Tab-separated table of C-alpha atoms in Angstrom:
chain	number	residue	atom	x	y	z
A	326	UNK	CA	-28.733	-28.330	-5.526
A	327	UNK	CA	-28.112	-31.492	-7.406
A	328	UNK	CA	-27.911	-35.087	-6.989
A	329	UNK	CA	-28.000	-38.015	-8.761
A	330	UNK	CA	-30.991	-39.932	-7.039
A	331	UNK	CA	-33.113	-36.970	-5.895
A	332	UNK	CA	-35.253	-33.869	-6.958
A	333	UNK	CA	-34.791	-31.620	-4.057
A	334	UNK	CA	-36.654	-28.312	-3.791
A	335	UNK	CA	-36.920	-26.011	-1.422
A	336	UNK	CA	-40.029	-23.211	-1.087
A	337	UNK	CA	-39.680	-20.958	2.069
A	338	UNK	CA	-39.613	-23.493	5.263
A	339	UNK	CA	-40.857	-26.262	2.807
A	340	UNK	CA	-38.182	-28.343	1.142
A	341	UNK	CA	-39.709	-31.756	-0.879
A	342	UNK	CA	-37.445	-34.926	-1.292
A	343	UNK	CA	-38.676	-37.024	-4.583
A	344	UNK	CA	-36.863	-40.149	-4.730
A	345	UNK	CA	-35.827	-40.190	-8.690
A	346	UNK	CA	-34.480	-44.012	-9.733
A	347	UNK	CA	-37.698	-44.579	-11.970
A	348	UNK	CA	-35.686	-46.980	-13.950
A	349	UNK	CA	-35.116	-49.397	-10.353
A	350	UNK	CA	-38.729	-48.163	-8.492
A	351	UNK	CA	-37.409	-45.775	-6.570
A	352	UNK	CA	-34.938	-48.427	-4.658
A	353	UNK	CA	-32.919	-47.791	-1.886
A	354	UNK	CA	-29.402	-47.985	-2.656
A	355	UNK	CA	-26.473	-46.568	-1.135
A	356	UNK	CA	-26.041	-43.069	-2.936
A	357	UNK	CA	-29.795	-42.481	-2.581
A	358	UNK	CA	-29.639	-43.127	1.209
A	359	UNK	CA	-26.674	-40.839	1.327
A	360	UNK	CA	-27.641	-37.662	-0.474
A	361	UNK	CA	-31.588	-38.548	1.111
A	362	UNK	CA	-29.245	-38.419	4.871
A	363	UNK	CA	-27.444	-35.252	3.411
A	364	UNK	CA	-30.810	-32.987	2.847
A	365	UNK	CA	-32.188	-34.468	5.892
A	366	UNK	CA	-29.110	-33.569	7.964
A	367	UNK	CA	-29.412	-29.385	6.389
A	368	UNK	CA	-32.923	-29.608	7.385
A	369	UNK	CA	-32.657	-30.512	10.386
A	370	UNK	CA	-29.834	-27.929	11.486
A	371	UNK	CA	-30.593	-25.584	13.703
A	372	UNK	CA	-29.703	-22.661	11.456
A	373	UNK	CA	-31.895	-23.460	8.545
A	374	UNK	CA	-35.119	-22.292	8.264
A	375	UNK	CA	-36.966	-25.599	7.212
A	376	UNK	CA	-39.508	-26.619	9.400
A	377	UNK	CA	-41.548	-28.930	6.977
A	378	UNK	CA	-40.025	-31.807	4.450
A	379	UNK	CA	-42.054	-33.844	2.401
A	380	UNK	CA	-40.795	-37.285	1.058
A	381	UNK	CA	-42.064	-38.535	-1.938
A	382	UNK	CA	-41.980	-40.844	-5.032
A	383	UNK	CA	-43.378	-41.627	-8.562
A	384	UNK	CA	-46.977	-41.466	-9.930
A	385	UNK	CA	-46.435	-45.133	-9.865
A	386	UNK	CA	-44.444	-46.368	-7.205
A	387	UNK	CA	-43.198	-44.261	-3.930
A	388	UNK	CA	-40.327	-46.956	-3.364
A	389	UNK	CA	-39.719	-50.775	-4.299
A	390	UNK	CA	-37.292	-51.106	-1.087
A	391	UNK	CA	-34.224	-52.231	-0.900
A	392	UNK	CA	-32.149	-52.512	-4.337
A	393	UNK	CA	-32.295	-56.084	-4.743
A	394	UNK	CA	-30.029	-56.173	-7.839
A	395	UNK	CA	-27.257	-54.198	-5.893
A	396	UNK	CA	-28.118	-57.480	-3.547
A	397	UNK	CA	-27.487	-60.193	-6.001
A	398	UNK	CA	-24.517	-58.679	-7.693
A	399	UNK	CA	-22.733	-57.863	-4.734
A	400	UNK	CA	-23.691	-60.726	-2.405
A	401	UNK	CA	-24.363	-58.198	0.581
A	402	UNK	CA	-26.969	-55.939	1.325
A	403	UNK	CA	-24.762	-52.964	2.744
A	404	UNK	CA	-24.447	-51.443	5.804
A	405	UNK	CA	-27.786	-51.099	7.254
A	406	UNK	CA	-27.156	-48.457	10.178
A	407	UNK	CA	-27.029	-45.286	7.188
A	408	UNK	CA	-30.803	-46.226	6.031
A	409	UNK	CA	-31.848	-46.851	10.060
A	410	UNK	CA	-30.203	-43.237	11.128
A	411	UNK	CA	-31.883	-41.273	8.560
A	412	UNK	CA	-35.470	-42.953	9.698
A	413	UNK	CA	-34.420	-42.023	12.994
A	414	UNK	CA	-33.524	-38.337	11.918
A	415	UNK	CA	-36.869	-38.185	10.199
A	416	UNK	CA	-38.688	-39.309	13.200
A	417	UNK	CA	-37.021	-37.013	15.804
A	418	UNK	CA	-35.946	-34.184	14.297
A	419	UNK	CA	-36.907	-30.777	14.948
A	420	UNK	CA	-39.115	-30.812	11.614
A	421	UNK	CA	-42.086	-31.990	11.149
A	422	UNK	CA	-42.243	-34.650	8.333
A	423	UNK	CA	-44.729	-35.777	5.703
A	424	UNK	CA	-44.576	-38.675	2.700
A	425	UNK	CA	-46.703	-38.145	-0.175
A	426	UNK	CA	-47.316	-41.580	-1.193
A	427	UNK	CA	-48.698	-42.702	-4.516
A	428	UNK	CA	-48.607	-46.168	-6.211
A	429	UNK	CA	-46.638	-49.205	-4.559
A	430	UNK	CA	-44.904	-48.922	-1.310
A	431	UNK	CA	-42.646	-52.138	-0.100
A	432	UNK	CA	-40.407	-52.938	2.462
A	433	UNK	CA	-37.892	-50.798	2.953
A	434	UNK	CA	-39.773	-48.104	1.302
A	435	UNK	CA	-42.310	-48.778	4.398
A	436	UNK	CA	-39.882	-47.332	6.791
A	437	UNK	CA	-40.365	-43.886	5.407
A	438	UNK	CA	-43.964	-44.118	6.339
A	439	UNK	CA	-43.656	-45.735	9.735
A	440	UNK	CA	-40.956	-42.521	10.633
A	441	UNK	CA	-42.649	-39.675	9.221
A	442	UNK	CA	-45.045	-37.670	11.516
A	443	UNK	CA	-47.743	-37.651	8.820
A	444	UNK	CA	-48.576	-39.823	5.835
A	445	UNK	CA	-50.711	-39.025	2.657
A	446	UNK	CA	-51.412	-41.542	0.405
A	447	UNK	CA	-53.610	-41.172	-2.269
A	448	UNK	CA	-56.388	-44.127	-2.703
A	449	UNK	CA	-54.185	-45.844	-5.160
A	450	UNK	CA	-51.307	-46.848	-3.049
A	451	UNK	CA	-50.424	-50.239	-1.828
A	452	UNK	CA	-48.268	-50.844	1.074
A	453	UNK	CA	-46.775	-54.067	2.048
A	454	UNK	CA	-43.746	-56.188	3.512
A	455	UNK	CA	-42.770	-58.916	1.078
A	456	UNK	CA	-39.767	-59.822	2.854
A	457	UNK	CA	-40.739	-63.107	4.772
A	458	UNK	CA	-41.298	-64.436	1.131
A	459	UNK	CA	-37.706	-64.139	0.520
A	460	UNK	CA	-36.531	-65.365	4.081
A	461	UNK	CA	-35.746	-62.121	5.138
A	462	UNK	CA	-37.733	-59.924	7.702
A	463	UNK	CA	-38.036	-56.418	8.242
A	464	UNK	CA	-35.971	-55.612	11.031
A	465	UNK	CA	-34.932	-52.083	10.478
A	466	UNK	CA	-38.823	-51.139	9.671
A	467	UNK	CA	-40.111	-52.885	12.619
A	468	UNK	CA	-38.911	-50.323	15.486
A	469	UNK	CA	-40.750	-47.477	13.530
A	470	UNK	CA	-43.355	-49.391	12.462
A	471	UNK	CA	-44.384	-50.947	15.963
A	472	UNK	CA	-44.225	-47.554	17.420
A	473	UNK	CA	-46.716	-46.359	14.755
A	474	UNK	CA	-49.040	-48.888	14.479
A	475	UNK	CA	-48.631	-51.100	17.487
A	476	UNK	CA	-47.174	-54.601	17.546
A	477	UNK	CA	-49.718	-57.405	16.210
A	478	UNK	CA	-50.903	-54.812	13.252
A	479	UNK	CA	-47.375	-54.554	12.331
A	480	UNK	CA	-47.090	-58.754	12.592
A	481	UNK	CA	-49.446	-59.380	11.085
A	482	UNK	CA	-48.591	-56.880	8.051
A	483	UNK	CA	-44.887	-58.709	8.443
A	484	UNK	CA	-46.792	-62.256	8.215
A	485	UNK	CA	-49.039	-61.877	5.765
A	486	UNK	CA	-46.546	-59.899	3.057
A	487	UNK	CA	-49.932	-58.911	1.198
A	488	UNK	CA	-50.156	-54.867	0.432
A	489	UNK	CA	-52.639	-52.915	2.048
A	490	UNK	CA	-54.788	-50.653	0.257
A	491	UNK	CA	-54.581	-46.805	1.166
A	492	UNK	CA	-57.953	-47.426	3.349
A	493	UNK	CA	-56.473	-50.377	5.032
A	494	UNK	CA	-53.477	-48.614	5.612
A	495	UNK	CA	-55.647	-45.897	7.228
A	496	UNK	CA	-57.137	-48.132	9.369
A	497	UNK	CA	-54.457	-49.665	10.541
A	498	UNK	CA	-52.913	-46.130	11.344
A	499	UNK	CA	-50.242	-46.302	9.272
A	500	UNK	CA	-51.513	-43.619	6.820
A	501	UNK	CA	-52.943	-40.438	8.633
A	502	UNK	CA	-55.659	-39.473	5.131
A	503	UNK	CA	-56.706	-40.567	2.115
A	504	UNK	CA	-56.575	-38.479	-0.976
A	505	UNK	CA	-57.661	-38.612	-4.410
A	506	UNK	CA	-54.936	-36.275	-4.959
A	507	UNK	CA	-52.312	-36.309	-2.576
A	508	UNK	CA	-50.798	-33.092	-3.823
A	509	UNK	CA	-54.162	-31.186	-2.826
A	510	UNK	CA	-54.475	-32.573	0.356
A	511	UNK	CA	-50.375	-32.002	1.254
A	512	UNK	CA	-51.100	-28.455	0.265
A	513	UNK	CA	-54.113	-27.681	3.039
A	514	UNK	CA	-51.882	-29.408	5.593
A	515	UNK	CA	-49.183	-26.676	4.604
A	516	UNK	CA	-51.791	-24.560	5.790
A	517	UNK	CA	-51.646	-25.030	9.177
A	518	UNK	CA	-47.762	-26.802	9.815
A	519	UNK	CA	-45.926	-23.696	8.185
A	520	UNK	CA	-47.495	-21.906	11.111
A	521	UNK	CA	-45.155	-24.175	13.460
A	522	UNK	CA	-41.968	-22.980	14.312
A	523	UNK	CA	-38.684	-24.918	14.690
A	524	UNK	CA	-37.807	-24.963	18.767
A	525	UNK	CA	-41.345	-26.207	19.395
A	526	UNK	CA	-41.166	-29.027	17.122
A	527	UNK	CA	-37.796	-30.427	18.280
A	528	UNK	CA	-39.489	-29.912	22.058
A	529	UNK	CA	-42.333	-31.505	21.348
A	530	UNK	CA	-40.645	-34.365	18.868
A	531	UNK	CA	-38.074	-35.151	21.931
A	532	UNK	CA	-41.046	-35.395	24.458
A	533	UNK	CA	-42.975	-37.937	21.974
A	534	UNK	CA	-39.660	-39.985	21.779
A	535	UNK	CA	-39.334	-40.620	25.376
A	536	UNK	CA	-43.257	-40.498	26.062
A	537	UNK	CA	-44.677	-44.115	26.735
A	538	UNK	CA	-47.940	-43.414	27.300
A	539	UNK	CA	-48.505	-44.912	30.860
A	540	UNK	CA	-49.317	-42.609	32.854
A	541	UNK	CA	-48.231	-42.652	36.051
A	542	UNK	CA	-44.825	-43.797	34.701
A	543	UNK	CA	-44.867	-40.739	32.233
A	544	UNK	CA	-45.661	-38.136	35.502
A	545	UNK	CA	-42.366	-36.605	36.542
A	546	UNK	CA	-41.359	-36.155	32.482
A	547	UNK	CA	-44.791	-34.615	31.774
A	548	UNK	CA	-44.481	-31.825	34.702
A	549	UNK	CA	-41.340	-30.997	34.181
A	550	UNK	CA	-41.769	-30.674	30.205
A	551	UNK	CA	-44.650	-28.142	31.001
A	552	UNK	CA	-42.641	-26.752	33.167
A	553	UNK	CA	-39.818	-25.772	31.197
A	554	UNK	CA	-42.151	-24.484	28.423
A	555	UNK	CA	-43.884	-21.876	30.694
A	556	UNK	CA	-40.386	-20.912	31.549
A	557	UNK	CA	-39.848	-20.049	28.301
A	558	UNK	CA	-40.002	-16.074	27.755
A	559	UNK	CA	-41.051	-16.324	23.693
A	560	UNK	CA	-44.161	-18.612	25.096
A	561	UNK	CA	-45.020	-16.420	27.518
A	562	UNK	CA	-44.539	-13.427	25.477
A	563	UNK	CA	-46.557	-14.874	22.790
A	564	UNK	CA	-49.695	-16.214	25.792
A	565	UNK	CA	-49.548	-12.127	26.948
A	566	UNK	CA	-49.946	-10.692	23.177
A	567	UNK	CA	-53.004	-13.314	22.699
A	568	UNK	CA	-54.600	-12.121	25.847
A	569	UNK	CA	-54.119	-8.612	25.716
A	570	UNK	CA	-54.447	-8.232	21.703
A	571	UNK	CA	-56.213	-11.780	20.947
A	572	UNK	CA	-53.730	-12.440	17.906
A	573	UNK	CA	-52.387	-15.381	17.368
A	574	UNK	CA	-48.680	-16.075	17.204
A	575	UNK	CA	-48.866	-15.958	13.537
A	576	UNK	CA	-50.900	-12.785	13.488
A	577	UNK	CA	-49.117	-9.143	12.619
């Protein structure tokens, strides 16, 4: 496949998204939103056979955010809800997702991070929210982002519109590891989340999504979650083989 804002490859249940305007920083602009949506939406179907999808950018910048000379020429940013739904397919669908980042992340460009399962970063990112210097705020980020990182770290990161380094990042919990090669460290995660397969992802991602962490609110969803995956003949199938044969799933 081809597109005009994208390097897509696919490698058995892997497929990698590179965003490819180096010319703009990787911006977001309409076309790249839309053919970014498109893969997203193949991956996710419940036919194909990708269970793992990687988003990444440049050597020197992952993504500038939002296309700021589309902006000024136009006199509107766009439709919003396009960018929004394909954070929102990245963040609950049945695959798990991973952004390699390297070099500058901002605003918009945040919101991959804050709806991927697992971020990457080598130690020469930066990752901020400039938008309160332009009288703007991050309002599409901030749903993802707050559910990542918690409210006052992601207020903070909103007030101060400085980048974090890739440790601050860490620390924050925005970025899961530090790498001094991303690309190395993506490739022992493979290790272990090719093993997954599809139907326990999208259980476990729509679980997560309507988990809140309290609790004794959280009770009645937890039990009958378990529930319904002891019902499940494969899982029990698979708990029988390990005890009578101790093999793993994975394991011929």
């Amino acid at each position: 496949m081809t597109f005009e804002t994208l390097k897509v490859t696919t490698d058995g249940n892997v497929c990698r998204i590179v965003f490819d305007r180096p010319n703009a920083g990787n911006a977001l602009n309409a076309k790249l939103i839309a053919e970014c949506a498109e893969i997203v939406a193949r991956c996710t179907a419940e036919d194909s056979p990708v269970t793992v999808v990687a988003i990444e950018g440049g050597p020197e910048v992952f993504c500038a955010g939002g296309d700021f000379e589309a902006v000024s020429d136009s006199g509107s940013a766009g439709d919003p809800a396009p960018l929004y739904d394909l954070w929102q397919a990245l963040a609950d669908g049945p695959v798990v997702t991973v952004s390699l980042v390297r070099g500058r992340v901002n605003a918009g460009g945040v919101g991959f991070l804050a709806a991927s399962d697992i971020v990457i970063a080598e130690e020469s990112a930066r990752i901020g929210l400039s938008e309160l210097l332009f009288g703007l705020y991050p309002a599409c980020v901030l749903p993802f982002l707050i559910r990542r990182i918690g409210r006052q770290r992601a207020n903070y990161m909103t007030l101060m519109t400085r980048p974090l380094s890739a440790a601050e990042a860490r620390d924050a919990g925005l970025v899961d590891v530090v790498a001094e090669n991303a690309e190395r460290a993506f490739r022992q995660h493979l290790a272990r989340l090719t093993l997954l397969k599809k139907p326990a992802i999208a259980r476990y991602k729509a679980y997560l999504s309507a988990c809140r962490g309290e609790p004794v609110a959280d009770r009645e969803a937890a039990l009958a979650a378990n529930r319904e995956m002891f019902r499940d003949p494969e899982v029990r199938a698979s708990i029988r083989r390990y005890v009578t044969e101790l093999k793993l799933p994975w394991e011929d």
